[in-house]
Amino acid sequence: MKKRQKVRLGILFFTFLLFPAIFYYFSPYLIIDASVRGIINGSFVVFALLFTSSLILGRAFCGWLCPAGGCQEMMIPIRNRQIHKGNWIKWFLWVPWILAIGFATVKAGGYRQIDFFYQTSHGLSISNLYSWVTYFFVLLLIVLPAFLIGRRSFCHHLCWMAPFMIVGRTVRNVGRWPALKLTAKSDVCTHCRTCTAHCPMSLPVEEMVNSEKMEHHECILCGTCVDGCNAKAIRYSL
């Protein structure tokens, strides 16, 4: 394993260890609860930052920093099955959720204050038995699909954060300003299929290399294909 991938997995493992303390800042429920009261909470800010960062970094957060991603990548040796269907499911969940946030905001008469630490205890998510139960429920929601279905199933099917970054990346692709991306040289590809076999998001990487079209809405820019290619057919670029 290349050093960069060791660093990436180390960062993901660290953020996963932090997850009990910070999971409220990724909460899809608390943003609605706060919006009803006219409050911009921590998860609102985080989701806004994910969208903003995706305008330059795409879904790199998913590949390098996401605690849920780290948890799922630890599951790959246990359930190393590729996933090629069902990406639409998260949109089926995300759109009504966004509408609920909008409805809650309108009902509250708009946002009137910012409370980044809303419903936390001194900034920490875990403070009592109820929060521990909530955490383990969220953890089960992430781990169970990865165990039953395959690689990063939660990312493909249930994640409420990924669409923010997919929308942001789509905006960038329309604007065509410089951003982190993958590029490929098909003429040096040896067709070993290592890139496709090892992609944590189960993407058809070899096909993407052959067409030299590396843009994919489910690509998390983790660099596994970059570091796994002995022919150096894939690289990061801006």
PDB file of C-alpha atoms in Angstrom:
ATOM      1  CA  MET A   1       0.000   0.000   0.000  1.00  0.00           C
ATOM      2  CA  LYS A   2       1.350   3.419  -0.980  1.00  0.00           C
ATOM      3  CA  LYS A   3       2.148   5.957   1.728  1.00  0.00           C
ATOM      4  CA  ARG A   4      -0.602   8.322   0.602  1.00  0.00           C
ATOM      5  CA  GLN A   5      -3.237   5.615   1.065  1.00  0.00           C
ATOM      6  CA  LYS A   6      -1.871   4.770   4.500  1.00  0.00           C
ATOM      7  CA  VAL A   7      -2.217   8.442   5.422  1.00  0.00           C
ATOM      8  CA  ARG A   8      -5.746   8.586   4.009  1.00  0.00           C
ATOM      9  CA  LEU A   9      -6.890   5.493   5.885  1.00  0.00           C
ATOM     10  CA  GLY A  10      -5.216   6.782   9.038  1.00  0.00           C
ATOM     11  CA  ILE A  11      -7.140  10.052   8.788  1.00  0.00           C
ATOM     12  CA  LEU A  12     -10.407   8.194   8.190  1.00  0.00           C
ATOM     13  CA  PHE A  13      -9.771   5.955  11.188  1.00  0.00           C
ATOM     14  CA  PHE A  14      -9.048   9.007  13.354  1.00  0.00           C
ATOM     15  CA  THR A  15     -12.248  10.784  12.299  1.00  0.00           C
ATOM     16  CA  PHE A  16     -14.179   7.583  12.991  1.00  0.00           C
ATOM     17  CA  LEU A  17     -12.760   7.557  16.530  1.00  0.00           C
ATOM     18  CA  LEU A  18     -13.979  11.149  16.885  1.00  0.00           C
ATOM     19  CA  PHE A  19     -17.420  10.298  15.542  1.00  0.00           C
ATOM     20  CA  PRO A  20     -19.146   9.795  18.941  1.00  0.00           C
ATOM     21  CA  ALA A  21     -18.117  13.324  19.914  1.00  0.00           C
ATOM     22  CA  ILE A  22     -19.073  15.027  16.646  1.00  0.00           C
ATOM     23  CA  PHE A  23     -21.921  13.086  15.040  1.00  0.00           C
ATOM     24  CA  TYR A  24     -24.510  15.757  15.951  1.00  0.00           C
ATOM     25  CA  TYR A  25     -22.734  18.068  13.500  1.00  0.00           C
ATOM     26  CA  PHE A  26     -23.769  15.703  10.693  1.00  0.00           C
ATOM     27  CA  SER A  27     -27.314  15.192  11.977  1.00  0.00           C
ATOM     28  CA  PRO A  28     -30.150  15.237   9.408  1.00  0.00           C
ATOM     29  CA  TYR A  29     -32.668  15.559  12.242  1.00  0.00           C
ATOM     30  CA  LEU A  30     -31.173  18.414  14.257  1.00  0.00           C
ATOM     31  CA  ILE A  31     -31.110  20.729  11.246  1.00  0.00           C
ATOM     32  CA  ILE A  32     -34.898  20.360  11.000  1.00  0.00           C
ATOM     33  CA  ASP A  33     -35.363  20.681  14.754  1.00  0.00           C
ATOM     34  CA  ALA A  34     -33.285  23.860  14.774  1.00  0.00           C
ATOM     35  CA  SER A  35     -34.904  25.282  11.628  1.00  0.00           C
ATOM     36  CA  VAL A  36     -38.354  25.045  13.235  1.00  0.00           C
ATOM     37  CA  ARG A  37     -36.976  27.408  15.889  1.00  0.00           C
ATOM     38  CA  GLY A  38     -35.316  29.732  13.405  1.00  0.00           C
ATOM     39  CA  ILE A  39     -31.826  28.559  14.372  1.00  0.00           C
ATOM     40  CA  ILE A  40     -28.874  27.811  12.125  1.00  0.00           C
ATOM     41  CA  ASN A  41     -27.247  24.851  13.886  1.00  0.00           C
ATOM     42  CA  GLY A  42     -23.963  23.011  13.496  1.00  0.00           C
ATOM     43  CA  SER A  43     -25.140  20.534  10.878  1.00  0.00           C
ATOM     44  CA  PHE A  44     -26.513  23.404   8.764  1.00  0.00           C
ATOM     45  CA  VAL A  45     -23.049  24.980   8.788  1.00  0.00           C
ATOM     46  CA  VAL A  46     -21.325  21.658   8.040  1.00  0.00           C
ATOM     47  CA  PHE A  47     -23.639  20.856   5.120  1.00  0.00           C
ATOM     48  CA  ALA A  48     -23.095  24.365   3.731  1.00  0.00           C
ATOM     49  CA  LEU A  49     -19.328  23.882   4.020  1.00  0.00           C
ATOM     50  CA  LEU A  50     -19.530  20.514   2.255  1.00  0.00           C
ATOM     51  CA  PHE A  51     -21.366  22.125  -0.645  1.00  0.00           C
ATOM     52  CA  THR A  52     -18.920  25.032  -0.780  1.00  0.00           C
ATOM     53  CA  SER A  53     -15.827  22.815  -0.596  1.00  0.00           C
ATOM     54  CA  SER A  54     -17.185  20.572  -3.351  1.00  0.00           C
ATOM     55  CA  LEU A  55     -16.986  23.495  -5.770  1.00  0.00           C
ATOM     56  CA  ILE A  56     -13.202  22.958  -5.689  1.00  0.00           C
ATOM     57  CA  LEU A  57     -12.612  19.588  -4.018  1.00  0.00           C
ATOM     58  CA  GLY A  58     -15.553  17.558  -5.293  1.00  0.00           C
ATOM     59  CA  ARG A  59     -16.336  14.668  -2.951  1.00  0.00           C
ATOM     60  CA  ALA A  60     -12.839  14.521  -1.483  1.00  0.00           C
ATOM     61  CA  PHE A  61     -14.401  14.866   1.978  1.00  0.00           C
ATOM     62  CA  CYS A  62     -15.997  11.445   1.470  1.00  0.00           C
ATOM     63  CA  GLY A  63     -12.688   9.865   0.549  1.00  0.00           C
ATOM     64  CA  TRP A  64     -10.437  11.580   3.071  1.00  0.00           C
ATOM     65  CA  LEU A  65     -12.340  12.872   6.114  1.00  0.00           C
ATOM     66  CA  CYS A  66     -15.799  11.336   6.516  1.00  0.00           C
ATOM     67  CA  PRO A  67     -16.184   9.253   9.708  1.00  0.00           C
ATOM     68  CA  ALA A  68     -18.879   7.138   8.045  1.00  0.00           C
ATOM     69  CA  GLY A  69     -16.528   6.500   5.152  1.00  0.00           C
ATOM     70  CA  GLY A  70     -13.795   5.397   7.527  1.00  0.00           C
ATOM     71  CA  CYS A  71     -16.153   3.003   9.261  1.00  0.00           C
ATOM     72  CA  GLN A  72     -17.215   1.471   5.956  1.00  0.00           C
ATOM     73  CA  GLU A  73     -13.700   1.093   4.577  1.00  0.00           C
ATOM     74  CA  MET A  74     -12.846  -0.937   7.668  1.00  0.00           C
ATOM     75  CA  MET A  75     -15.725  -3.219   6.638  1.00  0.00           C
ATOM     76  CA  ILE A  76     -14.385  -3.883   3.122  1.00  0.00           C
ATOM     77  CA  PRO A  77     -12.182  -6.851   4.160  1.00  0.00           C
ATOM     78  CA  ILE A  78     -15.299  -8.403   5.735  1.00  0.00           C
ATOM     79  CA  ARG A  79     -17.729  -7.708   2.880  1.00  0.00           C
ATOM     80  CA  ASN A  80     -15.698  -6.968  -0.252  1.00  0.00           C
ATOM     81  CA  ARG A  81     -18.549  -6.825  -2.730  1.00  0.00           C
ATOM     82  CA  GLN A  82     -18.864  -4.185  -5.427  1.00  0.00           C
ATOM     83  CA  ILE A  83     -22.065  -2.155  -5.787  1.00  0.00           C
ATOM     84  CA  HIS A  84     -23.323  -0.958  -9.157  1.00  0.00           C
ATOM     85  CA  LYS A  85     -26.997  -0.152  -8.570  1.00  0.00           C
ATOM     86  CA  GLY A  86     -29.229   1.965  -6.388  1.00  0.00           C
ATOM     87  CA  ASN A  87     -27.450   5.334  -6.339  1.00  0.00           C
ATOM     88  CA  TRP A  88     -30.825   6.976  -6.956  1.00  0.00           C
ATOM     89  CA  ILE A  89     -32.130   5.839  -3.558  1.00  0.00           C
ATOM     90  CA  LYS A  90     -30.313   8.567  -1.636  1.00  0.00           C
ATOM     91  CA  TRP A  91     -31.926  11.186  -3.860  1.00  0.00           C
ATOM     92  CA  PHE A  92     -35.347   9.697  -3.141  1.00  0.00           C
ATOM     93  CA  LEU A  93     -34.587  10.369   0.540  1.00  0.00           C
ATOM     94  CA  TRP A  94     -32.682  13.647   0.138  1.00  0.00           C
ATOM     95  CA  VAL A  95     -35.242  15.670  -1.828  1.00  0.00           C
ATOM     96  CA  PRO A  96     -38.121  15.264   0.701  1.00  0.00           C
ATOM     97  CA  TRP A  97     -35.652  15.969   3.511  1.00  0.00           C
ATOM     98  CA  ILE A  98     -34.544  19.237   1.867  1.00  0.00           C
ATOM     99  CA  LEU A  99     -38.179  20.186   1.377  1.00  0.00           C
ATOM    100  CA  ALA A 100     -38.826  19.468   5.077  1.00  0.00           C
ATOM    101  CA  ILE A 101     -35.970  21.788   6.047  1.00  0.00           C
ATOM    102  CA  GLY A 102     -37.399  24.486   3.787  1.00  0.00           C
ATOM    103  CA  PHE A 103     -40.891  24.029   5.219  1.00  0.00           C
ATOM    104  CA  ALA A 104     -39.545  24.210   8.787  1.00  0.00           C
ATOM    105  CA  THR A 105     -37.655  27.401   7.954  1.00  0.00           C
ATOM    106  CA  VAL A 106     -40.701  29.077   6.414  1.00  0.00           C
ATOM    107  CA  LYS A 107     -42.850  28.021   9.365  1.00  0.00           C
ATOM    108  CA  ALA A 108     -40.346  29.630  11.727  1.00  0.00           C
ATOM    109  CA  GLY A 109     -40.403  32.861   9.738  1.00  0.00           C
ATOM    110  CA  GLY A 110     -36.799  32.461   8.647  1.00  0.00           C
ATOM    111  CA  TYR A 111     -33.551  32.114  10.533  1.00  0.00           C
ATOM    112  CA  ARG A 112     -32.979  34.532  13.400  1.00  0.00           C
ATOM    113  CA  GLN A 113     -29.869  33.235  15.132  1.00  0.00           C
ATOM    114  CA  ILE A 114     -26.858  30.955  14.823  1.00  0.00           C
ATOM    115  CA  ASP A 115     -26.146  28.310  17.447  1.00  0.00           C
ATOM    116  CA  PHE A 116     -23.375  26.068  16.137  1.00  0.00           C
ATOM    117  CA  PHE A 117     -23.437  23.953  19.305  1.00  0.00           C
ATOM    118  CA  TYR A 118     -27.219  23.463  19.276  1.00  0.00           C
ATOM    119  CA  GLN A 119     -28.289  20.452  21.405  1.00  0.00           C
ATOM    120  CA  THR A 120     -24.685  19.510  22.234  1.00  0.00           C
ATOM    121  CA  SER A 121     -23.127  19.398  25.697  1.00  0.00           C
ATOM    122  CA  HIS A 122     -20.215  21.847  25.712  1.00  0.00           C
ATOM    123  CA  GLY A 123     -19.782  21.156  22.008  1.00  0.00           C
ATOM    124  CA  LEU A 124     -19.819  17.351  22.366  1.00  0.00           C
ATOM    125  CA  SER A 125     -22.506  15.081  20.958  1.00  0.00           C
ATOM    126  CA  ILE A 126     -22.270  12.386  23.632  1.00  0.00           C
ATOM    127  CA  SER A 127     -23.538  13.555  27.006  1.00  0.00           C
ATOM    128  CA  ASN A 128     -26.117  11.043  28.263  1.00  0.00           C
ATOM    129  CA  LEU A 129     -27.610   7.603  27.676  1.00  0.00           C
ATOM    130  CA  TYR A 130     -30.007   8.911  25.025  1.00  0.00           C
ATOM    131  CA  SER A 131     -27.149  10.309  22.924  1.00  0.00           C
ATOM    132  CA  TRP A 132     -25.268   6.997  23.188  1.00  0.00           C
ATOM    133  CA  VAL A 133     -28.355   5.115  21.978  1.00  0.00           C
ATOM    134  CA  THR A 134     -28.694   7.592  19.109  1.00  0.00           C
ATOM    135  CA  TYR A 135     -25.028   7.152  18.210  1.00  0.00           C
ATOM    136  CA  PHE A 136     -25.233   3.367  18.079  1.00  0.00           C
ATOM    137  CA  PHE A 137     -28.385   3.590  15.960  1.00  0.00           C
ATOM    138  CA  VAL A 138     -26.555   5.842  13.483  1.00  0.00           C
ATOM    139  CA  LEU A 139     -23.554   3.511  13.551  1.00  0.00           C
ATOM    140  CA  LEU A 140     -25.808   0.546  12.788  1.00  0.00           C
ATOM    141  CA  LEU A 141     -27.359   2.505   9.921  1.00  0.00           C
ATOM    142  CA  ILE A 142     -23.867   2.885   8.438  1.00  0.00           C
ATOM    143  CA  VAL A 143     -22.381  -0.527   9.211  1.00  0.00           C
ATOM    144  CA  LEU A 144     -25.326  -2.805   8.431  1.00  0.00           C
ATOM    145  CA  PRO A 145     -25.664  -1.895   4.717  1.00  0.00           C
ATOM    146  CA  ALA A 146     -21.891  -2.251   4.268  1.00  0.00           C
ATOM    147  CA  PHE A 147     -22.041  -5.696   5.867  1.00  0.00           C
ATOM    148  CA  LEU A 148     -25.161  -6.910   4.058  1.00  0.00           C
ATOM    149  CA  ILE A 149     -24.761  -5.267   0.650  1.00  0.00           C
ATOM    150  CA  GLY A 150     -21.144  -4.294   0.048  1.00  0.00           C
ATOM    151  CA  ARG A 151     -18.539  -1.563  -0.294  1.00  0.00           C
ATOM    152  CA  ARG A 152     -19.643   1.816   1.033  1.00  0.00           C
ATOM    153  CA  SER A 153     -23.312   0.924   0.614  1.00  0.00           C
ATOM    154  CA  PHE A 154     -24.327   3.753   2.936  1.00  0.00           C
ATOM    155  CA  CYS A 155     -22.581   6.233   0.599  1.00  0.00           C
ATOM    156  CA  HIS A 156     -24.411   4.829  -2.421  1.00  0.00           C
ATOM    157  CA  HIS A 157     -27.869   4.402  -0.944  1.00  0.00           C
ATOM    158  CA  LEU A 158     -28.504   6.350   2.263  1.00  0.00           C
ATOM    159  CA  CYS A 159     -26.073   9.230   2.753  1.00  0.00           C
ATOM    160  CA  TRP A 160     -27.790  12.619   3.120  1.00  0.00           C
ATOM    161  CA  MET A 161     -24.472  14.512   2.799  1.00  0.00           C
ATOM    162  CA  ALA A 162     -23.278  13.164  -0.563  1.00  0.00           C
ATOM    163  CA  PRO A 163     -25.963  14.982  -2.620  1.00  0.00           C
ATOM    164  CA  PHE A 164     -24.725  18.368  -1.367  1.00  0.00           C
ATOM    165  CA  MET A 165     -21.315  17.586  -2.834  1.00  0.00           C
ATOM    166  CA  ILE A 166     -22.700  16.026  -6.007  1.00  0.00           C
ATOM    167  CA  VAL A 167     -24.724  19.192  -6.637  1.00  0.00           C
ATOM    168  CA  GLY A 168     -21.665  21.331  -5.900  1.00  0.00           C
ATOM    169  CA  ARG A 169     -19.511  19.279  -8.258  1.00  0.00           C
ATOM    170  CA  THR A 170     -22.169  19.543 -10.966  1.00  0.00           C
ATOM    171  CA  VAL A 171     -22.175  23.328 -10.600  1.00  0.00           C
ATOM    172  CA  ARG A 172     -18.380  23.298 -10.937  1.00  0.00           C
ATOM    173  CA  ASN A 173     -18.547  21.122 -14.037  1.00  0.00           C
ATOM    174  CA  VAL A 174     -20.936  23.604 -15.642  1.00  0.00           C
ATOM    175  CA  GLY A 175     -18.704  26.532 -14.641  1.00  0.00           C
ATOM    176  CA  ARG A 176     -15.532  24.624 -15.634  1.00  0.00           C
ATOM    177  CA  TRP A 177     -13.249  26.464 -13.215  1.00  0.00           C
ATOM    178  CA  PRO A 178     -10.064  24.756 -11.922  1.00  0.00           C
ATOM    179  CA  ALA A 179     -10.799  22.063  -9.339  1.00  0.00           C
ATOM    180  CA  LEU A 180      -9.314  18.860  -7.983  1.00  0.00           C
ATOM    181  CA  LYS A 181      -9.914  16.024 -10.425  1.00  0.00           C
ATOM    182  CA  LEU A 182      -8.504  12.842 -11.919  1.00  0.00           C
ATOM    183  CA  THR A 183      -7.020  12.665 -15.394  1.00  0.00           C
ATOM    184  CA  ALA A 184      -5.990   9.598 -17.369  1.00  0.00           C
ATOM    185  CA  LYS A 185      -3.770   8.540 -20.271  1.00  0.00           C
ATOM    186  CA  SER A 186      -5.404   5.619 -22.015  1.00  0.00           C
ATOM    187  CA  ASP A 187      -2.344   4.866 -24.151  1.00  0.00           C
ATOM    188  CA  VAL A 188      -0.280   3.772 -21.141  1.00  0.00           C
ATOM    189  CA  CYS A 189      -3.027   1.661 -19.506  1.00  0.00           C
ATOM    190  CA  THR A 190      -2.087  -2.038 -19.341  1.00  0.00           C
ATOM    191  CA  HIS A 191      -5.709  -3.132 -18.718  1.00  0.00           C
ATOM    192  CA  CYS A 192      -4.785  -4.974 -15.536  1.00  0.00           C
ATOM    193  CA  ARG A 193      -8.101  -3.787 -13.999  1.00  0.00           C
ATOM    194  CA  THR A 194      -6.450  -3.167 -10.627  1.00  0.00           C
ATOM    195  CA  CYS A 195      -8.092   0.262 -10.502  1.00  0.00           C
ATOM    196  CA  THR A 196     -11.584  -1.152 -11.009  1.00  0.00           C
ATOM    197  CA  ALA A 197     -11.025  -4.032  -8.597  1.00  0.00           C
ATOM    198  CA  HIS A 198      -9.828  -1.789  -5.755  1.00  0.00           C
ATOM    199  CA  CYS A 199     -12.116   1.242  -6.138  1.00  0.00           C
ATOM    200  CA  PRO A 200     -13.996   1.610  -2.809  1.00  0.00           C
ATOM    201  CA  MET A 201     -16.945   3.118  -4.696  1.00  0.00           C
ATOM    202  CA  SER A 202     -17.096   0.227  -7.213  1.00  0.00           C
ATOM    203  CA  LEU A 203     -16.646   2.498 -10.232  1.00  0.00           C
ATOM    204  CA  PRO A 204     -15.727   1.166 -13.707  1.00  0.00           C
ATOM    205  CA  VAL A 205     -12.366   2.903 -13.514  1.00  0.00           C
ATOM    206  CA  GLU A 206     -10.706   1.015 -16.379  1.00  0.00           C
ATOM    207  CA  GLU A 207     -13.539   2.038 -18.710  1.00  0.00           C
ATOM    208  CA  MET A 208     -13.186   5.623 -17.521  1.00  0.00           C
ATOM    209  CA  VAL A 209      -9.436   5.497 -18.228  1.00  0.00           C
ATOM    210  CA  ASN A 210      -9.984   4.056 -21.709  1.00  0.00           C
ATOM    211  CA  SER A 211     -12.391   6.885 -22.540  1.00  0.00           C
ATOM    212  CA  GLU A 212     -10.197   9.405 -20.684  1.00  0.00           C
ATOM    213  CA  LYS A 213     -13.362  10.662 -18.994  1.00  0.00           C
ATOM    214  CA  MET A 214     -12.634  10.382 -15.283  1.00  0.00           C
ATOM    215  CA  GLU A 215     -15.526  12.491 -14.017  1.00  0.00           C
ATOM    216  CA  HIS A 216     -18.132  10.464 -12.107  1.00  0.00           C
ATOM    217  CA  HIS A 217     -20.680  11.709  -9.574  1.00  0.00           C
ATOM    218  CA  GLU A 218     -19.839   8.835  -7.212  1.00  0.00           C
ATOM    219  CA  CYS A 219     -16.055   9.388  -7.352  1.00  0.00           C
ATOM    220  CA  ILE A 220     -14.739  10.385  -3.921  1.00  0.00           C
ATOM    221  CA  LEU A 221     -11.253  11.351  -5.164  1.00  0.00           C
ATOM    222  CA  CYS A 222      -9.649   8.957  -2.694  1.00  0.00           C
ATOM    223  CA  GLY A 223      -6.732   8.272  -5.039  1.00  0.00           C
ATOM    224  CA  THR A 224      -6.852   4.497  -4.643  1.00  0.00           C
ATOM    225  CA  CYS A 225      -6.753   4.129  -8.428  1.00  0.00           C
ATOM    226  CA  VAL A 226      -3.953   6.698  -8.712  1.00  0.00           C
ATOM    227  CA  ASP A 227      -1.720   4.968  -6.182  1.00  0.00           C
ATOM    228  CA  GLY A 228      -2.589   1.465  -7.362  1.00  0.00           C
ATOM    229  CA  CYS A 229      -1.702   2.048 -11.017  1.00  0.00           C
ATOM    230  CA  ASN A 230       1.832   0.828 -11.742  1.00  0.00           C
ATOM    231  CA  ALA A 231       1.605   2.234 -15.273  1.00  0.00           C
ATOM    232  CA  LYS A 232       0.897   5.735 -13.906  1.00  0.00           C
ATOM    233  CA  ALA A 233      -2.099   6.035 -16.211  1.00  0.00           C
ATOM    234  CA  ILE A 234      -4.125   8.017 -13.644  1.00  0.00           C
ATOM    235  CA  ARG A 235      -3.132  11.124 -11.723  1.00  0.00           C
ATOM    236  CA  TYR A 236      -4.522  13.986  -9.697  1.00  0.00           C
ATOM    237  CA  SER A 237      -4.686  17.374 -11.388  1.00  0.00           C
ATOM    238  CA  LEU A 238      -6.415  20.746 -11.217  1.00  0.00           C
TER     239      LEU A 238
END
